[in-house]
Coordinates of C-alpha atoms in Angstrom, one line a residue:
Chain A
M151 CA 176.5 123.3 84.7
D152 CA 176.1 120.2 82.6
D153 CA 174.4 121.8 79.6
N154 CA 176.9 124.6 79.3
L155 CA 178.8 122.8 76.5
G156 CA 175.7 122.6 74.4
L157 CA 175.1 126.2 75.0
F158 CA 178.6 127.1 73.8
A159 CA 178.2 125.0 70.7
R160 CA 175.1 127.1 70.0
L161 CA 176.8 130.3 70.9
R162 CA 179.5 129.7 68.4
E163 CA 176.7 129.4 65.8
R164 CA 175.6 132.9 66.9
D165 CA 172.5 131.6 68.6
I166 CA 171.1 134.6 70.5
N167 CA 168.9 132.4 72.7
A168 CA 171.9 130.5 73.9
F169 CA 173.6 133.8 74.7
E170 CA 170.6 134.9 76.6
V171 CA 170.5 131.7 78.7
L172 CA 174.2 132.2 79.6
Y173 CA 173.5 135.8 80.5
D174 CA 170.6 134.9 82.7
R175 CA 172.6 132.2 84.4
Y176 CA 175.8 134.2 85.1
H177 CA 175.1 137.9 85.1
R178 CA 174.6 137.9 88.9
L179 CA 178.0 136.4 89.4
V180 CA 179.6 138.9 87.0
F181 CA 177.8 141.8 88.6
G182 CA 178.6 140.7 92.1
I183 CA 182.3 140.4 91.5
A184 CA 182.4 143.7 89.6
H185 CA 180.4 145.4 92.3
R186 CA 182.5 144.0 95.1
M187 CA 185.7 145.1 93.4
L188 CA 184.8 148.4 91.9
G189 CA 182.4 149.5 94.7
E190 CA 180.1 151.3 92.3
P191 CA 176.9 149.7 90.8
A192 CA 177.1 151.8 87.6
A193 CA 180.7 150.8 87.0
A194 CA 179.7 147.2 87.7
E195 CA 176.9 147.4 85.1
D196 CA 179.3 148.6 82.5
L197 CA 181.6 145.7 83.3
V198 CA 178.8 143.2 82.9
Q199 CA 178.1 144.6 79.5
S200 CA 181.7 144.5 78.5
V201 CA 182.3 140.9 79.7
F202 CA 179.2 139.5 77.9
L203 CA 179.8 141.5 74.8
K204 CA 183.2 140.0 74.5
L205 CA 181.7 136.6 75.0
W206 CA 179.3 137.2 72.2
S207 CA 181.9 138.6 69.8
T208 CA 184.6 135.9 70.6
P209 CA 182.9 132.8 72.0
D210 CA 186.0 130.8 71.2
V211 CA 187.9 132.4 74.1
F212 CA 186.3 129.8 76.4
R213 CA 187.1 126.3 75.3
A214 CA 186.3 123.9 78.1
G215 CA 186.2 123.5 81.8
N216 CA 184.3 125.3 84.5
F217 CA 182.6 128.3 82.8
G218 CA 181.7 129.9 86.1
A219 CA 185.3 129.9 87.2
W220 CA 186.4 131.2 83.8
I221 CA 184.0 134.1 83.7
S222 CA 184.8 135.0 87.3
R223 CA 188.5 135.3 86.3
V224 CA 187.7 137.3 83.2
T225 CA 185.5 139.6 85.3
R226 CA 188.2 140.0 88.0
N227 CA 190.9 140.7 85.4
Q228 CA 188.8 143.4 83.8
A229 CA 187.9 144.9 87.2
L230 CA 191.7 144.9 88.0
D231 CA 192.3 146.8 84.7
I232 CA 189.8 149.4 85.7
L233 CA 191.4 149.7 89.2
R234 CA 194.8 149.9 87.5
S235 CA 193.7 152.8 85.4
K236 CA 192.7 154.6 88.6
A237 CA 195.8 153.7 90.6
M238 CA 198.9 151.8 89.6
R239 CA 198.2 148.2 90.2
A240 CA 201.2 145.8 90.8
I241 CA 199.3 142.7 90.0
D242 CA 199.8 140.5 87.0
E243 CA 196.9 138.7 85.3
M244 CA 195.9 135.7 87.1
P245 CA 197.8 132.7 85.9
A246 CA 196.6 130.5 83.1
D247 CA 194.9 127.2 83.8
I248 CA 196.6 124.0 84.5
P249 CA 194.0 121.3 84.1
S250 CA 193.1 119.5 87.3
E251 CA 194.0 115.9 87.4
G252 CA 191.7 114.4 90.0
T253 CA 188.1 113.5 89.5
V254 CA 187.4 114.9 93.0
D255 CA 188.3 118.3 91.8
E256 CA 186.1 118.0 88.8
V257 CA 183.2 117.0 90.9
V258 CA 183.7 119.6 93.7
F259 CA 184.4 122.6 91.6
A260 CA 181.6 121.9 89.1
R261 CA 179.1 121.7 91.9
I262 CA 180.3 124.6 94.0
D263 CA 178.0 127.7 94.3
G264 CA 178.0 131.1 96.0
A265 CA 176.4 129.8 99.2
R266 CA 179.0 127.1 99.6
V267 CA 181.9 129.4 98.9
R268 CA 180.6 131.9 101.4
D269 CA 180.1 129.2 104.0
A270 CA 183.7 128.0 103.4
L271 CA 185.0 131.5 103.7
R272 CA 183.0 132.2 106.9
A273 CA 184.5 129.1 108.4
L274 CA 188.0 130.5 108.0
P275 CA 189.7 132.4 110.9
D276 CA 189.8 136.1 110.1
D277 CA 193.6 136.1 109.9
Q278 CA 193.3 133.7 106.9
R279 CA 190.1 135.0 105.4
I280 CA 191.0 138.7 105.3
P281 CA 194.3 138.4 103.4
I282 CA 192.6 136.0 100.9
E283 CA 189.7 138.4 100.3
L284 CA 192.1 141.4 100.0
G285 CA 194.2 139.6 97.5
F286 CA 191.3 138.4 95.4
F287 CA 188.8 141.2 95.5
G288 CA 191.0 144.1 96.6
G289 CA 193.4 143.5 93.7
I290 CA 196.5 144.2 95.8
T291 CA 199.7 142.3 96.2
H292 CA 200.7 140.2 99.1
E293 CA 203.2 142.9 100.0
Q294 CA 200.5 145.5 100.1
I295 CA 198.3 143.2 102.1
A296 CA 201.1 142.8 104.7
E297 CA 201.5 146.5 104.8
Q298 CA 197.8 147.2 105.1
L299 CA 197.3 144.6 107.9
N300 CA 200.6 145.5 109.6
V301 CA 201.7 141.8 109.5
P302 CA 205.1 140.5 108.4
L303 CA 205.1 139.4 104.7
G304 CA 206.1 135.8 105.6
T305 CA 203.1 135.5 107.9
I306 CA 200.8 136.7 105.2
K307 CA 202.1 134.2 102.7
T308 CA 201.7 131.4 105.2
R309 CA 198.2 132.5 106.0
I310 CA 197.2 132.7 102.4
R311 CA 198.4 129.2 101.7
S312 CA 196.9 127.8 104.9
G313 CA 193.6 129.5 104.1
L314 CA 193.4 128.3 100.5
R315 CA 194.1 124.7 101.6
R316 CA 191.5 125.0 104.3
L317 CA 189.0 126.4 101.8
R318 CA 189.7 123.5 99.5
E319 CA 189.0 121.0 102.3
G320 CA 185.9 122.9 103.3
M321 CA 184.5 123.0 99.8
Q322 CA 185.2 119.3 99.3
A323 CA 183.5 118.4 102.5
Q324 CA 180.4 120.5 101.6
V325 CA 180.0 119.0 98.1
L326 CA 180.9 115.4 99.0
R327 CA 178.9 115.4 102.2
Chain B
M194 CA 210.3 117.4 82.5
S195 CA 212.6 118.3 85.4
T196 CA 211.4 117.3 88.8
G197 CA 213.1 120.4 90.3
P198 CA 214.5 120.8 93.7
L199 CA 212.7 119.9 96.9
H200 CA 211.1 123.0 98.2
S201 CA 210.8 124.9 101.4
D202 CA 207.4 125.9 102.5
E203 CA 208.3 129.4 101.4
M204 CA 208.3 128.4 97.7
L205 CA 205.0 126.6 98.1
E206 CA 203.6 129.7 99.8
L207 CA 204.6 131.8 96.9
V208 CA 202.8 129.4 94.6
A209 CA 199.7 129.8 96.8
V210 CA 199.9 133.6 96.5
Y211 CA 200.4 133.2 92.7
A212 CA 197.3 131.0 92.5
L213 CA 195.4 133.7 94.3
G214 CA 196.6 136.3 91.8
A215 CA 198.2 138.5 94.4
L216 CA 201.9 138.5 93.3
P217 CA 203.6 141.5 91.6
P218 CA 204.2 140.9 87.9
D219 CA 207.9 140.0 88.1
D220 CA 207.4 137.5 90.9
A221 CA 204.3 136.1 89.1
R222 CA 206.3 135.6 85.9
A223 CA 209.1 133.8 87.8
V224 CA 206.7 131.5 89.6
S225 CA 204.8 130.7 86.4
E226 CA 208.0 129.7 84.7
H227 CA 209.1 127.7 87.7
I228 CA 205.8 125.8 87.9
V229 CA 206.2 124.5 84.4
L230 CA 209.5 122.9 85.4
C231 CA 208.7 121.7 89.0
D232 CA 206.4 118.8 89.8
E233 CA 205.9 119.7 93.4
C234 CA 205.0 123.3 92.8
R235 CA 202.8 122.3 89.9
A236 CA 200.9 119.9 92.2
E237 CA 200.4 122.7 94.7
Y238 CA 199.2 125.1 92.1
R239 CA 196.8 122.5 90.7
A240 CA 195.4 122.0 94.2
L241 CA 194.9 125.7 95.0
R242 CA 194.1 127.4 91.7
P243 CA 190.6 126.0 91.4
V244 CA 189.9 127.2 94.9
A245 CA 191.0 130.8 93.9
D246 CA 189.0 130.5 90.7
V247 CA 185.7 130.0 92.6
L248 CA 186.3 132.7 95.2
G249 CA 184.4 135.1 93.0
Y250 CA 181.2 133.0 93.6
A251 CA 181.2 134.5 97.1
A252 CA 180.4 137.9 95.6
E253 CA 177.4 136.6 93.6
E254 CA 174.5 138.8 94.5
R255 CA 170.8 139.2 93.6
V256 CA 170.4 141.9 91.1
D257 CA 167.2 143.9 91.4
D258 CA 164.7 143.5 88.6
V259 CA 165.0 147.1 87.3
R260 CA 168.8 146.9 87.1
S261 CA 168.7 143.4 85.7
A262 CA 166.2 144.4 83.0
R263 CA 168.2 147.6 82.1
M264 CA 171.5 145.7 81.8
K265 CA 169.9 142.9 79.7
S266 CA 168.0 145.2 77.3
G267 CA 171.2 147.3 76.8
L268 CA 173.2 144.2 76.1
M269 CA 170.7 142.6 73.7
R270 CA 170.4 145.9 71.8
R271 CA 174.1 145.8 71.2
V272 CA 174.3 142.2 70.1
Q273 CA 171.2 142.4 68.0
P274 CA 171.5 145.8 66.4
G275 CA 168.7 144.9 63.9
A276 CA 166.2 144.1 66.6
P277 CA 163.1 146.4 66.7
P278 CA 163.4 149.0 69.4
R279 CA 161.2 148.8 72.4
A280 CA 157.8 150.5 72.1
A281 CA 158.0 154.1 73.0
T282 CA 156.1 155.4 75.9
E283 CA 152.8 156.7 74.8
R284 CA 152.7 160.5 74.8
R285 CA 149.7 162.6 75.2
P286 CA 149.4 165.4 72.8
P287 CA 149.9 168.8 74.5
A288 CA 146.7 170.7 75.1
R289 CA 146.3 173.8 72.9
R290 CA 146.4 177.1 74.8
A291 CA 145.7 180.6 73.7
P292 CA 149.0 182.6 73.1
L293 CA 149.8 184.8 76.1
W294 CA 153.0 186.5 74.7
P295 CA 153.3 189.0 71.8
A296 CA 154.5 187.5 68.6
Y297 CA 157.9 189.3 68.6
L298 CA 158.7 187.9 72.1
V299 CA 157.8 184.4 71.0
A300 CA 160.1 184.8 68.0
A301 CA 163.0 186.0 70.2
A302 CA 162.4 183.2 72.7
A303 CA 162.5 180.7 69.8
I304 CA 165.8 182.0 68.6
V305 CA 167.3 181.8 72.0
I306 CA 166.1 178.3 72.5
A307 CA 167.4 177.3 69.1
L308 CA 170.8 178.7 69.9
I309 CA 170.9 176.8 73.2
N310 CA 169.9 173.6 71.5
I311 CA 172.6 174.0 68.9
M312 CA 175.3 174.6 71.6
A313 CA 174.0 171.6 73.6
T314 CA 174.0 169.4 70.5
V315 CA 177.6 170.4 69.7
D316 CA 178.6 169.6 73.3
L317 CA 176.7 166.3 73.3
R318 CA 178.2 165.2 69.9
A319 CA 181.7 165.9 71.1
E320 CA 181.0 164.0 74.3
L321 CA 179.5 161.1 72.3
A322 CA 182.5 161.0 70.0
S323 CA 184.9 161.0 73.0
S324 CA 182.9 158.2 74.7
R325 CA 182.9 156.1 71.5
D326 CA 186.6 156.5 71.2
R327 CA 187.1 155.4 74.8
I328 CA 184.8 152.4 74.3
A329 CA 186.6 151.4 71.2
Q330 CA 189.9 151.7 73.0
L331 CA 188.7 149.7 76.0
E332 CA 187.3 147.0 73.7
A333 CA 190.6 146.8 71.9
Q334 CA 192.5 146.4 75.1
N335 CA 190.0 143.9 76.4
E336 CA 190.2 141.8 73.2
S337 CA 194.0 141.9 73.3
G338 CA 194.0 140.8 77.0
L339 CA 191.6 137.9 76.3
R340 CA 193.6 136.7 73.4
A341 CA 196.8 136.8 75.5
E342 CA 195.0 134.9 78.3
A343 CA 193.7 132.3 75.8
R344 CA 197.2 131.8 74.4
D345 CA 198.7 131.4 77.9
R346 CA 196.0 128.9 78.9
E347 CA 196.7 126.9 75.8
M348 CA 200.5 127.0 76.2
I349 CA 200.4 125.8 79.9
A350 CA 197.8 123.2 79.1
D351 CA 200.1 121.9 76.2
L352 CA 203.2 122.0 78.4
V353 CA 201.7 119.8 81.1
A354 CA 199.5 117.6 79.0
T355 CA 200.3 113.9 79.3
D356 CA 199.8 113.4 75.5
S357 CA 202.3 116.0 74.5
K358 CA 205.5 114.8 72.7
K359 CA 208.7 115.7 74.6
F360 CA 212.2 115.7 73.1
A361 CA 215.0 116.1 75.6
V362 CA 217.7 118.8 74.8
P363 CA 220.5 120.0 77.0
G364 CA 218.9 121.9 79.9
G365 CA 215.4 121.4 78.8
E366 CA 212.9 120.0 76.3
V367 CA 211.3 120.6 73.0
I368 CA 207.5 119.9 73.3
S369 CA 204.9 119.5 70.6
R370 CA 201.2 119.0 70.9
D371 CA 198.5 119.3 68.3
G372 CA 200.8 121.0 65.8
R373 CA 202.1 123.5 68.4
L374 CA 205.8 123.7 69.3
Y375 CA 207.5 124.9 72.4
M376 CA 210.9 124.9 74.1
T377 CA 211.4 125.0 77.9
M378 CA 215.0 125.6 79.0
D379 CA 216.4 125.8 82.5
K380 CA 219.7 127.2 83.8
L381 CA 220.5 129.0 80.6
P382 CA 223.4 131.4 81.1
V383 CA 222.8 135.0 80.2
P384 CA 223.9 135.6 76.6
P385 CA 226.9 137.9 76.1
A386 CA 226.0 141.6 75.9
G387 CA 224.4 142.5 72.6
H388 CA 223.4 138.9 72.0
V389 CA 220.3 136.8 72.3
Y390 CA 219.4 133.1 71.9
Q391 CA 217.8 132.3 68.6
A392 CA 215.7 129.2 67.7
W393 CA 216.0 127.6 64.3
T394 CA 213.7 125.1 62.6
L395 CA 214.3 122.7 59.8
A396 CA 211.2 122.2 57.7
R397 CA 210.4 118.8 56.2
G398 CA 212.3 118.4 52.9
A399 CA 214.3 121.6 53.5
K400 CA 218.1 121.6 53.2
A401 CA 218.8 124.5 55.6
V402 CA 217.4 125.7 58.8
A403 CA 215.1 128.8 58.9
P404 CA 215.3 131.5 61.5
S405 CA 212.7 131.4 64.3
V406 CA 212.2 133.5 67.4
T407 CA 214.8 135.1 69.5
F408 CA 214.7 135.0 73.3
V409 CA 216.6 135.6 76.5
P410 CA 216.1 133.6 79.7
N411 CA 214.8 135.3 82.9
K412 CA 217.1 136.1 85.8
T413 CA 216.9 132.5 87.1
G414 CA 217.9 131.1 83.7
V415 CA 214.5 129.9 82.6
A416 CA 213.0 130.4 79.2
V417 CA 209.7 129.1 78.0
V418 CA 209.3 129.8 74.3
A419 CA 206.4 129.2 71.9
L420 CA 207.7 128.7 68.4
P421 CA 205.4 130.1 65.7
E422 CA 206.1 127.2 63.2
S423 CA 203.8 124.3 63.0
A424 CA 205.2 121.2 64.6
N425 CA 203.6 119.2 61.7
D426 CA 206.1 120.8 59.3
V427 CA 209.2 120.8 61.4
V428 CA 211.6 117.9 61.6
A429 CA 214.4 119.5 63.8
V430 CA 214.9 122.4 66.2
A431 CA 218.2 124.1 67.0
V432 CA 219.3 127.0 69.2
S433 CA 222.3 129.2 68.9
I434 CA 223.6 132.5 70.2
E435 CA 223.1 135.4 67.8
P436 CA 223.5 139.2 67.8
T437 CA 220.5 141.1 69.2
G438 CA 217.8 141.2 66.5
G439 CA 218.6 137.7 65.3
S440 CA 220.3 136.4 62.2
Q441 CA 219.2 134.9 58.9
Q442 CA 221.7 132.0 59.2
P443 CA 223.4 130.7 62.4
T444 CA 226.6 132.6 63.0
T445 CA 227.7 130.4 66.0
K446 CA 227.8 126.7 66.7
P447 CA 224.3 125.7 67.8
L448 CA 223.9 124.7 71.5
F449 CA 221.9 121.7 70.2
V450 CA 220.2 120.4 67.1
R451 CA 217.3 118.2 68.0
P452 CA 215.5 115.9 65.4
L453 CA 211.8 115.6 66.2
E454 CA 211.2 112.3 64.6

């Protein structure tokens, strides 16, 4: 959102109203990811508290870019840590950002929203969508995905790449339509 | 920066899985180091990472009003500890009743209730203390993870930024940006047993190099190292092989000495 930068400037000044606006704007996203990954509403509530408390106590951890994407990743990483504490997780943290170069990306990913992502995911064939959802929300490795779906590892890697590329095209088409 | 070899689809597929966050730690580390050095894989990562980043949006859900209010009030109480508590629910005073039990039974019941209360309080206090410890522990882990993530984000952004300064060295580059200093090395041989690589920095006006970090390359010979010294104060960087634990002065001939000005 365009005014997020202003909100963050205020948040760094310990403006509680700015914090509240960010919470109102993003708590559904954080709760949704946490709920989808952890499967328990109570655990998801705890995670929402944890993510936003951290944002309040160290607002400098977010510097620039797409805040929605950033807080999604933070939520996913924290959910993965909880899953890891329940069963050994073989996933590393999601990789750090490399800034996008093209203006198309900036436009597309700043305007994307839940409905558009869901539409783009629904448009994927199941054999691409399912490995991507298992990898992102299930917190398991591509090897575990292959095992779970009983599909060769090489096929899973191909499907994940093809699916992500197709999602990218789908999201671009929706936003730039 | 090295253009790197042309890749099979297999390598680009690994980059896609990495962008999704579904690689095991060792593979993820190897791919992340490779991406820094390879233009083709970096382009693939740049194309797919934003897609993976917004996948979480698909899970966004409407939170019912009761839950939403509960989460928000709990959060705001914690970020505003001085805020006045919410108005307590009005309680109606209990109606007076005539005593039905003899006085000694009332006294005995009161003692039993008091004992139960004491036991329950002790249990609750222990549980509360345990919960607080756990919360503190989780918050510490969380803080440490976020700091590491912020450092990683900063480092990768610095390494690929077009405005960073790059100084070629044998097998890699020394890179500086906004006072931060890094080395990226490729095809470094494994150091002899009991030895590591050590970086050295020469401060402006100094007559001798000072010891910096020690490091070893990964199994593919790649090392990406953040030097703790400020690039604004350093006029040269060197690397030598030293005994494990590092040295105070170079004990072998440096692999290179690279002036930064």
